[in-house]
Short mmCIF file of C-alpha atoms in Angstrom, two decimals:
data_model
loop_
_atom_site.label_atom_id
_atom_site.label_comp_id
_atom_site.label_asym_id
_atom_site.label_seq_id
_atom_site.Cartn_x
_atom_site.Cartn_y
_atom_site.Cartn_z
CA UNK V 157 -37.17 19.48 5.73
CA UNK V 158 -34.29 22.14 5.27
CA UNK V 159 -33.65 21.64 9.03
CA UNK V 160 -33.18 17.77 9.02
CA UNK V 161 -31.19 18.39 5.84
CA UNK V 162 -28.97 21.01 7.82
CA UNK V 163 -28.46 18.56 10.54
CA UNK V 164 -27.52 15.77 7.98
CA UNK V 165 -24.98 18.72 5.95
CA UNK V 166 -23.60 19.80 9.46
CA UNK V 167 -22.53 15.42 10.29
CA UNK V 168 -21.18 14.60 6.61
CA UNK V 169 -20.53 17.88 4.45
CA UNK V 170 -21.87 20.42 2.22
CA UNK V 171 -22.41 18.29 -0.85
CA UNK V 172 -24.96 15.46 0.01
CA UNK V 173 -26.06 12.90 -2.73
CA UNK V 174 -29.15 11.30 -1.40
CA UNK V 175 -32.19 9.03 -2.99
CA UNK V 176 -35.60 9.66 -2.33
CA UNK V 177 -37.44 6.77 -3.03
CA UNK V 178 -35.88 6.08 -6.46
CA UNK V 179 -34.96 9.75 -7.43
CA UNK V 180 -31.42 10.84 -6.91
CA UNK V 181 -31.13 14.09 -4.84
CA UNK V 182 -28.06 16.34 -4.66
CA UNK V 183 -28.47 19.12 -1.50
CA UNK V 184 -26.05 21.69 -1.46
CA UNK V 185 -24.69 23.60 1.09
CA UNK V 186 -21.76 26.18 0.88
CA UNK V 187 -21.19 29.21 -1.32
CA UNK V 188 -18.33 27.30 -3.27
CA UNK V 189 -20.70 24.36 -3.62
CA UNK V 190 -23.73 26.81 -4.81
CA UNK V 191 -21.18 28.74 -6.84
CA UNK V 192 -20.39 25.73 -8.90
CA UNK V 193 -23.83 24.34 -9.46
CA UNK V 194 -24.62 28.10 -10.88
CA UNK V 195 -21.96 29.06 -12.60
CA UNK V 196 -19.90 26.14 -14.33
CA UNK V 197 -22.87 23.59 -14.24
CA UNK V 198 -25.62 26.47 -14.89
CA UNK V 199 -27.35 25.36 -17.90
CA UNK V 200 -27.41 21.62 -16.53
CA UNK V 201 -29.01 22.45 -13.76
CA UNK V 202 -31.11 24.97 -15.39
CA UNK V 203 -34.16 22.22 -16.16
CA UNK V 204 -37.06 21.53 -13.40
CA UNK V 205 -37.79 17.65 -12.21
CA UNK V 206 -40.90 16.31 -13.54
CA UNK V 207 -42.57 16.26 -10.60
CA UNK V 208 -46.53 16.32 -10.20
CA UNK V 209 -46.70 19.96 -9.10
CA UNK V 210 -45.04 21.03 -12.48
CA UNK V 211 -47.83 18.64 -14.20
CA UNK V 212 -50.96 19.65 -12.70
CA UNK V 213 -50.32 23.59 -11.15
CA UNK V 214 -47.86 24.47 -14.06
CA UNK V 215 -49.96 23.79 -16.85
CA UNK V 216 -48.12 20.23 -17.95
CA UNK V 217 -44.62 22.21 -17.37
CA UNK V 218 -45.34 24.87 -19.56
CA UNK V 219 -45.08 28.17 -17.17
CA UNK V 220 -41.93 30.07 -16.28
CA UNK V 221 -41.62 28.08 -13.09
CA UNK V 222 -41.98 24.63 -14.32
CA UNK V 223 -40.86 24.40 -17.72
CA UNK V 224 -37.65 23.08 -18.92
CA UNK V 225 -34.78 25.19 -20.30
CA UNK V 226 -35.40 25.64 -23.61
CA UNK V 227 -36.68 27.61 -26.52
CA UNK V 228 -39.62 28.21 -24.77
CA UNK V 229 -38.61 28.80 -21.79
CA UNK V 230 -36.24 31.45 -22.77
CA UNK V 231 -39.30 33.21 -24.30
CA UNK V 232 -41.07 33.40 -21.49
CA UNK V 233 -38.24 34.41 -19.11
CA UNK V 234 -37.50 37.41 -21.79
CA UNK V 235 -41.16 38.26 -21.62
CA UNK V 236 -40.88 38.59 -17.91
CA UNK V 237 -37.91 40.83 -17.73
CA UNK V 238 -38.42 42.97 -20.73
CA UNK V 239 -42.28 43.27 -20.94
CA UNK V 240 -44.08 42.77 -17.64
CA UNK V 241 -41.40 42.88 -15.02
CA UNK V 242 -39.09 45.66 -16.45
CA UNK V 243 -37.55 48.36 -14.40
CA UNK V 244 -39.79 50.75 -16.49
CA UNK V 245 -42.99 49.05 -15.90
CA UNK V 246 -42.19 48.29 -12.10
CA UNK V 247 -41.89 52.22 -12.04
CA UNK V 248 -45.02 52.77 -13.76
CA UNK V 249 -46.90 50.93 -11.44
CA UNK V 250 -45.04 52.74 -8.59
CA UNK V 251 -48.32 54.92 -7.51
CA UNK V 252 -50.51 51.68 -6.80
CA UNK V 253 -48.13 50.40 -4.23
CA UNK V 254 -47.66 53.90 -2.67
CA UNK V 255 -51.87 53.96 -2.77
CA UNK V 256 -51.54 50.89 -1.14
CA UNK V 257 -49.68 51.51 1.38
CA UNK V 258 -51.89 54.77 2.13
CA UNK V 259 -54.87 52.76 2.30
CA UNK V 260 -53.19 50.29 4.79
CA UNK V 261 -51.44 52.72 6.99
CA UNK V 262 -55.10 55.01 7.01
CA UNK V 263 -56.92 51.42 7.66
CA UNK V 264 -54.48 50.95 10.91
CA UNK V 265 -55.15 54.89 12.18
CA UNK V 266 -59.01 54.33 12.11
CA UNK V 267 -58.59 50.96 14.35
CA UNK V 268 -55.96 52.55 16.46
CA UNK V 269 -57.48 55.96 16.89
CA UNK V 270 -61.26 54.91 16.81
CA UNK V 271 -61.70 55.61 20.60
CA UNK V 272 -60.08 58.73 20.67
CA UNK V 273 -57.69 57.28 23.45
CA UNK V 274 -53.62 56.65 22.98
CA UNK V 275 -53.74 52.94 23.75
CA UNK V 276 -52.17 50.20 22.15
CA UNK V 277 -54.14 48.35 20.18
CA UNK V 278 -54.16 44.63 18.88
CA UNK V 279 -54.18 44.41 14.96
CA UNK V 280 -53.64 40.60 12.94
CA UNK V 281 -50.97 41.69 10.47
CA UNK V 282 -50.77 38.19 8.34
CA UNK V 283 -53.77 39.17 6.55
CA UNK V 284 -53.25 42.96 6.42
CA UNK V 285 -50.07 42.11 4.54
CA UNK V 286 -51.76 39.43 2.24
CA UNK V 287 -54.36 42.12 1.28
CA UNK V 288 -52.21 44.86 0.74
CA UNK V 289 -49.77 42.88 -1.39
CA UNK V 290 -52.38 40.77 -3.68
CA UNK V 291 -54.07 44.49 -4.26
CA UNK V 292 -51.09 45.46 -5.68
CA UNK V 293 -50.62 42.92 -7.93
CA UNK V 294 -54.22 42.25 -8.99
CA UNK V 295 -54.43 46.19 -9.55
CA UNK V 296 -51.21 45.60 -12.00
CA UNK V 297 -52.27 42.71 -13.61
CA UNK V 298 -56.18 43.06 -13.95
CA UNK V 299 -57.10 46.88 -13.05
CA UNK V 300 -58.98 45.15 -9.50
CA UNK V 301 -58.77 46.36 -6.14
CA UNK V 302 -60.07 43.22 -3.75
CA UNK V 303 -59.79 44.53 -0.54
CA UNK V 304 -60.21 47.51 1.38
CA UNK V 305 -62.57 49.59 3.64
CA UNK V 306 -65.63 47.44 3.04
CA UNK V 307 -66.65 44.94 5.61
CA UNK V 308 -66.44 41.34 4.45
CA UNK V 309 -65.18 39.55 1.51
CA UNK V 310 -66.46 39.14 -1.88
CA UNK V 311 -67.13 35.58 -3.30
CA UNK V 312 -64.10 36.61 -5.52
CA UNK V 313 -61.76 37.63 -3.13
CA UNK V 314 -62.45 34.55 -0.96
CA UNK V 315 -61.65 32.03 -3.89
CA UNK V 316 -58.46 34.08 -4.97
CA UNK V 317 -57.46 34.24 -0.92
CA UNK V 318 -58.13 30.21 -0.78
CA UNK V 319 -56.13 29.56 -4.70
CA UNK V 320 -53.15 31.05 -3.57
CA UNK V 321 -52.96 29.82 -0.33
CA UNK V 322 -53.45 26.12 -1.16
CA UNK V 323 -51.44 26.69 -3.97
CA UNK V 324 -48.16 27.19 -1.82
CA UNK V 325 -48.98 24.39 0.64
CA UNK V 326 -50.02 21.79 -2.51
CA UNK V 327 -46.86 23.12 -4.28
CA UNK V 328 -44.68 21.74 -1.28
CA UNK V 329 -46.45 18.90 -0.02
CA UNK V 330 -44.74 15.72 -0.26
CA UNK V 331 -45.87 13.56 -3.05
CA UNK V 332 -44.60 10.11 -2.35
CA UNK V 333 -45.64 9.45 -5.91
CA UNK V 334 -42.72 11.37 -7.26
CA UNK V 335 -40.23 9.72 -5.60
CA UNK V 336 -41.90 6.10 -6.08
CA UNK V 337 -43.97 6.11 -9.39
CA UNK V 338 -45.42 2.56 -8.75
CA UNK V 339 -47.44 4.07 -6.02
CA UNK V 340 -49.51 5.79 -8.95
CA UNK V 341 -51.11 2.56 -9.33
CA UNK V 342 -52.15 1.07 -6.14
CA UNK V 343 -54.47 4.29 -5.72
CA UNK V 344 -52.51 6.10 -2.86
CA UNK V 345 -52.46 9.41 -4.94
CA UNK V 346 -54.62 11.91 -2.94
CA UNK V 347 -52.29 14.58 -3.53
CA UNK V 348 -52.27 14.02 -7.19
CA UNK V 349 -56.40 14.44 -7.05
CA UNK V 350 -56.29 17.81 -5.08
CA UNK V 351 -54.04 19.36 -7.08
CA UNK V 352 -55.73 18.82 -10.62
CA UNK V 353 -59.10 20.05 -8.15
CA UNK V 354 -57.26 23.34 -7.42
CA UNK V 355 -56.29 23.64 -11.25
CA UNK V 356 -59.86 23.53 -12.51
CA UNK V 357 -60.69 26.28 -9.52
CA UNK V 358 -57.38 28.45 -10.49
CA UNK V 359 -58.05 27.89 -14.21
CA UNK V 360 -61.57 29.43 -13.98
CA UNK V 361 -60.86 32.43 -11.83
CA UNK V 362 -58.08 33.59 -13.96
CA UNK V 363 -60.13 32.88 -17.29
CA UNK V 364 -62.34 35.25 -15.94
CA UNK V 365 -60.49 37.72 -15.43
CA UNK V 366 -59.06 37.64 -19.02
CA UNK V 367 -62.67 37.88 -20.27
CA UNK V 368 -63.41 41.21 -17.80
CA UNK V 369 -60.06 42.56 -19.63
CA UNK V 370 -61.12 42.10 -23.42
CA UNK V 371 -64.17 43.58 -22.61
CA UNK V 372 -62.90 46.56 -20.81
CA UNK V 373 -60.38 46.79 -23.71
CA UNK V 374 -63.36 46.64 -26.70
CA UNK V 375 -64.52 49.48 -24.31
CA UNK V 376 -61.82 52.15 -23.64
CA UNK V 377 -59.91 54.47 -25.87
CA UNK V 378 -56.48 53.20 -27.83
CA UNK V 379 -54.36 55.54 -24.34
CA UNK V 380 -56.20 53.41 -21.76
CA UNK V 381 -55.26 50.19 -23.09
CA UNK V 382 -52.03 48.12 -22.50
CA UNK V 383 -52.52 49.38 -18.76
CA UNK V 384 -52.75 46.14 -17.09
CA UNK V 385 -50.33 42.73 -17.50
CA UNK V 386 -53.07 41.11 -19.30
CA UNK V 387 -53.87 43.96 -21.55
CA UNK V 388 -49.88 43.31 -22.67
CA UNK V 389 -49.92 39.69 -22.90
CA UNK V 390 -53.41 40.25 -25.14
CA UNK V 391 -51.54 42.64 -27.33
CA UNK V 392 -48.92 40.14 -27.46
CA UNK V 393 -51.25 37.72 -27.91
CA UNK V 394 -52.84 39.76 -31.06
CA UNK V 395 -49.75 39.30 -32.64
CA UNK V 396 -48.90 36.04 -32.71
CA UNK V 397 -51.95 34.29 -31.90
CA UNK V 398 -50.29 30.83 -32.29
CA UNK V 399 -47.61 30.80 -29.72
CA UNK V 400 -49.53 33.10 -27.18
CA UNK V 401 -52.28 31.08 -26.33
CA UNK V 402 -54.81 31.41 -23.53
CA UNK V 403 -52.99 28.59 -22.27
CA UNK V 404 -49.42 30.19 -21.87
CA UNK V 405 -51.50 33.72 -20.76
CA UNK V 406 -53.17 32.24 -17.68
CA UNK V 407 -50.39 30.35 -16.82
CA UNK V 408 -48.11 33.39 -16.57
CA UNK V 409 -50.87 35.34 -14.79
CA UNK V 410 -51.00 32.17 -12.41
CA UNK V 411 -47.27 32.65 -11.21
CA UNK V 412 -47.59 36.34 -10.78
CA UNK V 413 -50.03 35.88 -8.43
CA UNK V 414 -49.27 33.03 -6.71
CA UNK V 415 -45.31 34.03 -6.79
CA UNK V 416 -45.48 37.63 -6.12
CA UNK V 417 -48.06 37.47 -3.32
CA UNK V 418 -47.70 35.20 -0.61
CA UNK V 419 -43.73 35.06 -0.61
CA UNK V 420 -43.67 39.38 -0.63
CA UNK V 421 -46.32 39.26 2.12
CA UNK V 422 -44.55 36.38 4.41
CA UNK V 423 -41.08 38.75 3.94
CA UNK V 424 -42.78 41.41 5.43
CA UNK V 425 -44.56 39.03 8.58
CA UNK V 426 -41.18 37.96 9.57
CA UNK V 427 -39.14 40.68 9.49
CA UNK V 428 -42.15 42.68 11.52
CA UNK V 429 -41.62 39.53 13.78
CA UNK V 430 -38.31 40.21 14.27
CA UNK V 431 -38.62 43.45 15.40
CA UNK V 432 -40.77 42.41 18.22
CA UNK V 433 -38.61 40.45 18.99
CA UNK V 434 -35.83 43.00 19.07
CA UNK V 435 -37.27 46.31 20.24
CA UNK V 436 -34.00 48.46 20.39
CA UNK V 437 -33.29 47.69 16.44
CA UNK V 438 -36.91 49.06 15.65
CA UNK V 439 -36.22 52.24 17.68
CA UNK V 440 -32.85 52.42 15.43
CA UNK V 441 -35.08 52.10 12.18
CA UNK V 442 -37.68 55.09 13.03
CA UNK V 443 -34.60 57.59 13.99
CA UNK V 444 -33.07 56.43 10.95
CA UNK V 445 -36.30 57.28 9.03
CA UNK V 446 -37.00 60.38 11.18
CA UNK V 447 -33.82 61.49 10.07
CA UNK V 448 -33.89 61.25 6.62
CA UNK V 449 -37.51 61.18 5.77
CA UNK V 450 -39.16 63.48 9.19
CA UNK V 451 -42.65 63.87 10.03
CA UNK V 452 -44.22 65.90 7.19
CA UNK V 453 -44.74 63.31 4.74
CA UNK V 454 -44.54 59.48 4.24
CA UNK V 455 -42.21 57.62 3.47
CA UNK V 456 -41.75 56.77 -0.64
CA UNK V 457 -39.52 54.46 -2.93
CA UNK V 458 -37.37 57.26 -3.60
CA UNK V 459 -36.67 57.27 0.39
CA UNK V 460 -35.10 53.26 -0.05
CA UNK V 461 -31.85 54.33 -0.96
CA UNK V 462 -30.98 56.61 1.40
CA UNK V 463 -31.93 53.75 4.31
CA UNK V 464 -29.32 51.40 4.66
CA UNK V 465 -30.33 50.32 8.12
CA UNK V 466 -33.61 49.95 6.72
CA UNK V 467 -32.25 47.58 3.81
CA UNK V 468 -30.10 45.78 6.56
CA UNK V 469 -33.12 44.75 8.59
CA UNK V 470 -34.57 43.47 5.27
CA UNK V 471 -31.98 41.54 4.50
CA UNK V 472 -30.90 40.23 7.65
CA UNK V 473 -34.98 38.79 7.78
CA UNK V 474 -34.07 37.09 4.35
CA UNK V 475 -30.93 35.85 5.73
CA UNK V 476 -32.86 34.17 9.01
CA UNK V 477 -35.92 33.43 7.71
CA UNK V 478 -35.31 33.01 3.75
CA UNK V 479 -39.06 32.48 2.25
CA UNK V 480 -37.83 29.29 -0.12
CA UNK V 481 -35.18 27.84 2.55
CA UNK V 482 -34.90 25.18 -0.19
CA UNK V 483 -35.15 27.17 -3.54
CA UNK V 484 -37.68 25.62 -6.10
CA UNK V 485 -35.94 22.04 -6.88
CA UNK V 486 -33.87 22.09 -10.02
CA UNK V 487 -32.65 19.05 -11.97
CA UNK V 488 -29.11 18.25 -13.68
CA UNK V 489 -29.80 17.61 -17.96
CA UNK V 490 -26.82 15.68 -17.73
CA UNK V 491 -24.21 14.04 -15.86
CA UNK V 492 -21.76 16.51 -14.13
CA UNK V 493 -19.38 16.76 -11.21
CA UNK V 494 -19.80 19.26 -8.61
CA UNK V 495 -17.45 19.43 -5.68
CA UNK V 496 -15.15 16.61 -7.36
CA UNK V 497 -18.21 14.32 -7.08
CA UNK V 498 -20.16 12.63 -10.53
CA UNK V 499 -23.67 13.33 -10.22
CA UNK V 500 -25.56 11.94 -13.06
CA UNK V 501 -28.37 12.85 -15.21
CA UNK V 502 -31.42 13.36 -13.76
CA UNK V 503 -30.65 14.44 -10.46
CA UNK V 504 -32.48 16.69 -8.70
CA UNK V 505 -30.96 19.49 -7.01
CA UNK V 506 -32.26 21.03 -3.72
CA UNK V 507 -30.04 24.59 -2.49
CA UNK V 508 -30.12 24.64 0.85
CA UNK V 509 -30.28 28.26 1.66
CA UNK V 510 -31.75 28.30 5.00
CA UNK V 511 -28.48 26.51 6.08
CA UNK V 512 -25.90 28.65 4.23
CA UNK V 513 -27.86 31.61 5.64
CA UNK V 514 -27.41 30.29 9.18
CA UNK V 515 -23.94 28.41 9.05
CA UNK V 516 -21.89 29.59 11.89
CA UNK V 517 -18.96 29.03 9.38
CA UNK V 518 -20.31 32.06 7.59
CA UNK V 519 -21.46 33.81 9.67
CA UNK V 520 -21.26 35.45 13.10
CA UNK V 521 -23.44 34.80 15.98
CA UNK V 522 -25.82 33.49 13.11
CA UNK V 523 -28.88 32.61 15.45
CA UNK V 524 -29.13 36.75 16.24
CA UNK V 525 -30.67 39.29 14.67
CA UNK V 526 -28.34 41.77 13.52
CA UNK V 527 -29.39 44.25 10.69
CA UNK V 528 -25.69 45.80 11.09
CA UNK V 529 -24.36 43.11 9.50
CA UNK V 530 -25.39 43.97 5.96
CA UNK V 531 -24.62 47.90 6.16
CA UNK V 532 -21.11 49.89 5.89
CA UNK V 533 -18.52 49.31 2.95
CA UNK V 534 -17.48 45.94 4.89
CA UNK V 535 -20.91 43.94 5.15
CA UNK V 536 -20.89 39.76 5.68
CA UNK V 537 -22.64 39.58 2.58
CA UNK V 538 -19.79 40.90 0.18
CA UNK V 539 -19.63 37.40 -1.23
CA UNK V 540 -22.88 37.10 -2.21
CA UNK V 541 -23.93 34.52 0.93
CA UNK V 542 -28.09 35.14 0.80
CA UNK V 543 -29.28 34.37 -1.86
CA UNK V 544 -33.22 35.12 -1.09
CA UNK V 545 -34.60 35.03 -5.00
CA UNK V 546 -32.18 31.64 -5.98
CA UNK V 547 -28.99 32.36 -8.42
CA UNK V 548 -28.36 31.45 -11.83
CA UNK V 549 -30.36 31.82 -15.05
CA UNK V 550 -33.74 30.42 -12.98
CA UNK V 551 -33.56 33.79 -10.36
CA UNK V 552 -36.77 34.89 -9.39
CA UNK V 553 -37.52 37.89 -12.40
CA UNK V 554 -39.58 39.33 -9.44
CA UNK V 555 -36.70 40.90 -7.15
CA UNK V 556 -36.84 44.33 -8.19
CA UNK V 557 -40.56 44.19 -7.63
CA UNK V 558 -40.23 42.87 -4.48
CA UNK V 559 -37.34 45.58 -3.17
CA UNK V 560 -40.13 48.06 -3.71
CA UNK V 561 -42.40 46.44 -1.95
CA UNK V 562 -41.25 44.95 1.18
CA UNK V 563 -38.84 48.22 2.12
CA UNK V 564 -41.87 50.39 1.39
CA UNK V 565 -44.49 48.41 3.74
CA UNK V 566 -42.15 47.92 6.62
CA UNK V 567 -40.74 51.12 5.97
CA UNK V 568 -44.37 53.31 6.38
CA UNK V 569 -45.69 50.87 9.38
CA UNK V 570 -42.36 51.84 11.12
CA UNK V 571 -42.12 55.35 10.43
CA UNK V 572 -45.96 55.80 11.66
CA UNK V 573 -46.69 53.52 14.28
CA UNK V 574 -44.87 52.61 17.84
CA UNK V 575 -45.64 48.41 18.41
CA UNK V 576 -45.18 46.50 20.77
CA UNK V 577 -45.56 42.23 21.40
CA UNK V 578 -48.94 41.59 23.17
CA UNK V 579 -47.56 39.97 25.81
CA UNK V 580 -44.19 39.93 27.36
CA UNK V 581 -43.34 36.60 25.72
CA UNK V 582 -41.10 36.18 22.74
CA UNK V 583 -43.04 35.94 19.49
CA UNK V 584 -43.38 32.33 18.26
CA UNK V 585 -41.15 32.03 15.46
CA UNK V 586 -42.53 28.70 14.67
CA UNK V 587 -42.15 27.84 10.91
CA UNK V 588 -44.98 26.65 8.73
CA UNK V 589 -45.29 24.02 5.98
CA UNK V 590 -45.31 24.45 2.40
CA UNK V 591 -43.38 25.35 -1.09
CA UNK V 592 -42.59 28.64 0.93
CA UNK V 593 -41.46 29.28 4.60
CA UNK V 594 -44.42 31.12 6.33
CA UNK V 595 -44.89 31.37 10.19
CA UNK V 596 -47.01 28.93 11.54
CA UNK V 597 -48.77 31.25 13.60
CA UNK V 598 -50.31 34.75 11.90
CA UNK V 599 -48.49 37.55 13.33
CA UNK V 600 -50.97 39.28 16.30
CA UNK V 601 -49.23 42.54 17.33
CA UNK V 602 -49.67 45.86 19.52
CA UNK V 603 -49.33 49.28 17.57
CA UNK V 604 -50.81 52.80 18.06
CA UNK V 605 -49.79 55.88 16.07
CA UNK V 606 -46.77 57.64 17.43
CA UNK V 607 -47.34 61.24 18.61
CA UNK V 608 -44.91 63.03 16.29
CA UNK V 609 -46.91 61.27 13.32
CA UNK V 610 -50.74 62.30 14.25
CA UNK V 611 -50.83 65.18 12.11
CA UNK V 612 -49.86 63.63 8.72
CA UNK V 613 -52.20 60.87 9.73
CA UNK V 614 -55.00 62.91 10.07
CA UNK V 615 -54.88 63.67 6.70
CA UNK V 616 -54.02 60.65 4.99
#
């Protein structure tokens, strides 16, 4: 949909004031547009539309993501930023993602190197990526590792895998029902049906791992408790029983690991993609790397910094391929003007960021990649134009956890491994449906270690 909208912003403006069925829609555009929306209007557009997604995956609007700005929601956006998503405890956590990253860099060596040859080798990254990332986050927020050397999935693993993914694509499915209520009652609801379905499955899964988490905490010493996200949201919960229910606790565990894992892993899928796709700016990345990093040890978060051509291929992949090209819809709480135009109460408001990101207006030769874009004193993004994680007082709490992440995968894969597309054809960039932006087609790719690298992998 962000494309059609595009087209339709590119014929009559930036500021578009449309009606879905009987719902007003605002789409927006342009930085000045965006800008306004965020900054004069942001508390009225701070609320969420009532829409079934909110209802039946966000626990009846309750959960950071779907509930309205308020008292409530205030809590649970400070319990975000100061308790689970904190620079400190995003730091703490710091040695499972560089484990991670071990395990899947050591898991590509023993497919690449298994022969004893120096071949290429063909390796599915989409669900090396998924695996790696929902480790990480289980590991913070339940103490489990799902994945790994083992052959096979666990019953567990499977339903988490299948949650999340039908999450996303249930999350942006069209709901005709929201945009024409009557249709509620003439029994054309299936989407309604298969979301409250995927509830009860998502509701049980995560209740479960609550239970494994008071039991390991009845268990273990006074120093090996409050390790895990639920262990704090228990303690929290210890305190003030009342307000932190089981309720609001799943429900927060739900958008960590529905949020942090798919959108994190897509990132990385695309920008790998793009590489491919543009062989001489992946050469660029390893001597960059080589240079500042070498040969002797892997790469590590305190490595990020120092890698601005590294951080400009990141954020050139958000600016092309932005994971939410529409943001997560926000609504107005009452009637406002944006642009010079009244938009009333009750509007909804999609941010079309995919557009902005790719508006020839903005920016130069938009369609290629170019990583150099975002580094030097004098980048195009000086004004703030991507805005990957949204803007205003709903931005995703997640992006420093994320800026570990996705600069530390790509980062290791590039510094150890020479790929290569498996054919001489482009790589489809074909996008896929859903609440996020993910490629239609998994990423299938060539890679073998690179010579100067084969000693440190040996001992990995």
């Amino acid at each position: 949909m962000h494309r059609t909208l595009a087209r339709l912003s590119k014929k009559h403006g930036p500021i578009l004031f449309l009606e879905f069925g009987s719902r007003p829609v605002l789409v927006v555009s342009s930085p000045s547009a965006v800008e306004e929306c965020f900054t004069k209007n942001d508390i009225i557009f701070a609320n969420r539309p009532r829409i079934l997604a909110g209802k039946h995956l966000g626990y009846d609007y309750s959960t950071l993501v779907w509930a309205p700005y308020g008292d409530h929601w205030r809590n649970l956006r400070r319990m975000a930023s100061l308790e689970i998503l904190s620079s400190n405890r995003i730091q703490k956590y710091a040695g499972i993602r560089m484990d991670e990253v071990r395990s899947l860099i050591l898991r590509l060596y023993k497919i690449t190197s298994k022969n004893g040859d120096d071949q290429f080798h063909v390796v599915e990254m989409k669900s090396l990526f998924f695996e790696l990332i929902l480790n990480v986050i289980m590991r913070m927020i339940a103490g489990k590792r799902y994945y790994g050397e083992k052959e096979g999935e666990l019953e567990e693993e499977r339903k988490f895998k299948e949650v999340v993914t039908e999450t996303l694509e249930l999350s942006g499915v069209r709901n005709n029902v929201d945009y024409i209520p009557a249709l509620k009652w003439v029994g054309v609801n299936k989407v309604e049906k298969k979301q409250a379905i995927l509830q009860r499955r998502r509701d049980e899964l995560i209740q479960n791992l609550i239970e494994e988490r008071k039991k390991s905490i009845s268990n273990s010493s006074s120093e090996e408790r409050n390790r895990t996200i639920i262990d704090v949201l228990l303690a929290l919960q210890e305190n003030n029983p009342e307000y932190y229910t089981n309720v609001m606790i799943r429900g927060m565990v739900q958008v960590l690991i529905t949020a942090g894992t798919e959108t994190s892993a897509a990132t990385m899928e695309w920008a790998l993609t793009l590489l491919l796709n543009n062989p001489k700016t992946l050469v660029k990345a390893q001597e960059e790397i080589d240079m500042v990093v070498g040969t002797n040890r892997l790469m590590d978060e305190t490595d990020i910094d120092k890698l601005p051509y590294l951080g400009g291929i990141i954020n050139e992949t958000f600016r092309m391929c932005p994971i939410t090209p529409l943001l997560i819809p926000h609504e107005s709480s009452e009637e406002c003007t944006v642009g010079g135009f009244r938009i009333p109460r009750g509007t909804m408001l999609l941010v079309n960021i995919w557009a902005m990101h790719n508006d020839p207006a903005l920016w130069e030769d938009p369609t290629i990649f170019k990583p150099e874009r975002f580094v030097g004193p004098k980048t195009e993004n000086n004004n703030g134009l991507i805005l990957p994680f949204g803007a205003g007082r709903r931005k995703c709490p997640g992006e420093r956890m994320a800026m570990r992440s996705i600069p530390l995968v790509l980062g290791c894969l590039i510094q150890c491994f020479e790929w290569e597309r498996i054919g001489e054809e482009m790589v489809d960039m074909s996008e896929g449906k859903g609440l996020t932006m993910p490629k239609a087609k998994p990423l299938v790719a060539k890679c073998r270690p690179r010579s100067a690298m084969m000693n440190l992998l040996s001992q990995i």
